[in-house]
């Protein structure tokens, strides 16, 4: 009989113990999937939401604009830059935008804020948070014209309603103060107080004229990727292309460092939780294997007496740990699949606890907790738990081979 | 070197092996620490076990029988003296080499059978052959022949808990002899079975000794068993008191 078969049979000597330990591994898989899946889903939502607030997953902008924003710093030949980026396989969309600070004034009041000038033809509700947050009126219909869409709180501060006039004042490409009039054609409400109280969306060609920009000039190109995880590699790829040598290419981690920092902190605590789960699983296996070794001391003595080498005994116990881990992981996969399907599609509504306007690091999030696992996370969970399970078996295995056969044979 | 020379050398080696004892103990001592007291379990024992011996180590409990078997079996090491088994001085080899000696040259039969409970009779008997890496066909032939020899034909698929004590001890004997070891060491092999089963086990060991030339050294304090041995080595307080060849 080979060691594998013997290890498998040994596991089933005490069925209940094996099943309890297997279940603890399975439960560990479920917990790890929940924690990791929630993280993968939550971070992706945050990053995607952050990207749709203006900068994209990757941002192309004029050199040094990010560190010291100024409307003087601008991109040239944006259409060429955009077309080239759109040809890359991971790129879902590229939007030309002008962002800057402005003073908004109504007949009764003035308020400082930010504007984002967009080309409506390039925008949609998927890549633009403001469009999907419109609560009154409609999206801009053309890149020119005198329309403006304002945040709900900004509208309230300025006592604006649909169709009312707003004067926005900013500095042009030469540093001169310039103003223009626009008429409110829509109001958006993202739920993020800072955004709703200060932001406005304008048609890009109108803003280009006001600022003295050429038709193919803008402050940035926001690139939306099919998968945010490729942000850094896409940044590197674009930065290496000669066409983008005179501009700055930023990943979302660089363009939104606060968000990246918050995610990093949250991820760290998530890793600690995962480690604790892994240690609990490992402790269960260690306990089982140690008990199993202790109660078979005499049997191991006999095996060594008839010629089994301590190394073979070590392999036998390790194989038992291996099969225990396999049983646990398979059981884990079986019990986790329905849970995963439920959590990925329906999730748990946390609006009762957090309210409907749940935002994190300035990014509005859906209060329904869902999970989504990346492929690499699945492998990481299975590999991590499997490695911990094997590591937990190593000490009992080492111990079994260390007891001299003459001592083992004395035990009852 | 010609084929003739080779044959001559092989004959010389076989003759030499036949003339040399399988086990040679010279001035062997083994002391155990039992709490604060030192116990001389084996004291200055010198002894030879020859090919084909059917020998019994006799004596009361604590006389050193099991300790001596453990030393001969390479399960324990002596404090002084030399233990040579099948030409190998056990004091000069390391743990893994000792495992090899036990696997290839010594068969063990224990008082309480000590079969592996998750294995069938066949698998228990084949266990050491598997450790030796004997191929499956040869292993099967040898195990089946051995199980037949010990009277367990047809019970190959039974697990230990499905067999009587006597049947289990027969499996243990099969496990010990299937590798054709130089010597079989049996520690009180009949102590846990009734007298009828003990008798049949002794018949079996005697038959294997006479027909297949298996060398047996067993420990016992049962007079009935001693009567069947052809050589009686009497021990007391760790020393060999007498060593007699039985008549008949």
mmCIF file with all atom_site columns, C-alpha atoms in Angstrom, chain A residues 191 349-359 364-368:
data_model
loop_
_atom_site.group_PDB
_atom_site.id
_atom_site.type_symbol
_atom_site.label_atom_id
_atom_site.label_alt_id
_atom_site.label_comp_id
_atom_site.label_asym_id
_atom_site.label_entity_id
_atom_site.label_seq_id
_atom_site.pdbx_PDB_ins_code
_atom_site.Cartn_x
_atom_site.Cartn_y
_atom_site.Cartn_z
_atom_site.occupancy
_atom_site.B_iso_or_equiv
_atom_site.pdbx_formal_charge
_atom_site.auth_seq_id
_atom_site.auth_comp_id
_atom_site.auth_asym_id
_atom_site.auth_atom_id
_atom_site.pdbx_PDB_model_num
ATOM 1  C CA . UNK A 1 191 ? -24.691 62.617 -2.522 1.00 0.00 ? 191 UNK A CA 1
ATOM 2  C CA . UNK A 1 349 ? -28.328 46.119 2.091  1.00 0.00 ? 349 UNK A CA 1
ATOM 3  C CA . UNK A 1 350 ? -26.488 48.243 4.653  1.00 0.00 ? 350 UNK A CA 1
ATOM 4  C CA . UNK A 1 351 ? -28.432 51.442 3.990  1.00 0.00 ? 351 UNK A CA 1
ATOM 5  C CA . UNK A 1 352 ? -30.152 50.995 7.357  1.00 0.00 ? 352 UNK A CA 1
ATOM 6  C CA . UNK A 1 353 ? -26.776 51.341 9.051  1.00 0.00 ? 353 UNK A CA 1
ATOM 7  C CA . UNK A 1 354 ? -25.019 53.806 6.740  1.00 0.00 ? 354 UNK A CA 1
ATOM 8  C CA . UNK A 1 355 ? -27.861 55.638 4.984  1.00 0.00 ? 355 UNK A CA 1
ATOM 9  C CA . UNK A 1 356 ? -28.220 56.010 1.220  1.00 0.00 ? 356 UNK A CA 1
ATOM 10 C CA . UNK A 1 357 ? -25.404 58.556 0.910  1.00 0.00 ? 357 UNK A CA 1
ATOM 11 C CA . UNK A 1 358 ? -22.545 56.327 1.977  1.00 0.00 ? 358 UNK A CA 1
ATOM 12 C CA . UNK A 1 359 ? -19.259 57.828 0.854  1.00 0.00 ? 359 UNK A CA 1
ATOM 13 C CA . UNK A 1 364 ? -20.044 57.860 -3.185 1.00 0.00 ? 364 UNK A CA 1
ATOM 14 C CA . UNK A 1 365 ? -20.723 54.153 -2.805 1.00 0.00 ? 365 UNK A CA 1
ATOM 15 C CA . UNK A 1 366 ? -23.680 51.854 -3.083 1.00 0.00 ? 366 UNK A CA 1
ATOM 16 C CA . UNK A 1 367 ? -24.760 50.918 0.485  1.00 0.00 ? 367 UNK A CA 1
ATOM 17 C CA . UNK A 1 368 ? -25.495 47.341 -0.667 1.00 0.00 ? 368 UNK A CA 1
#
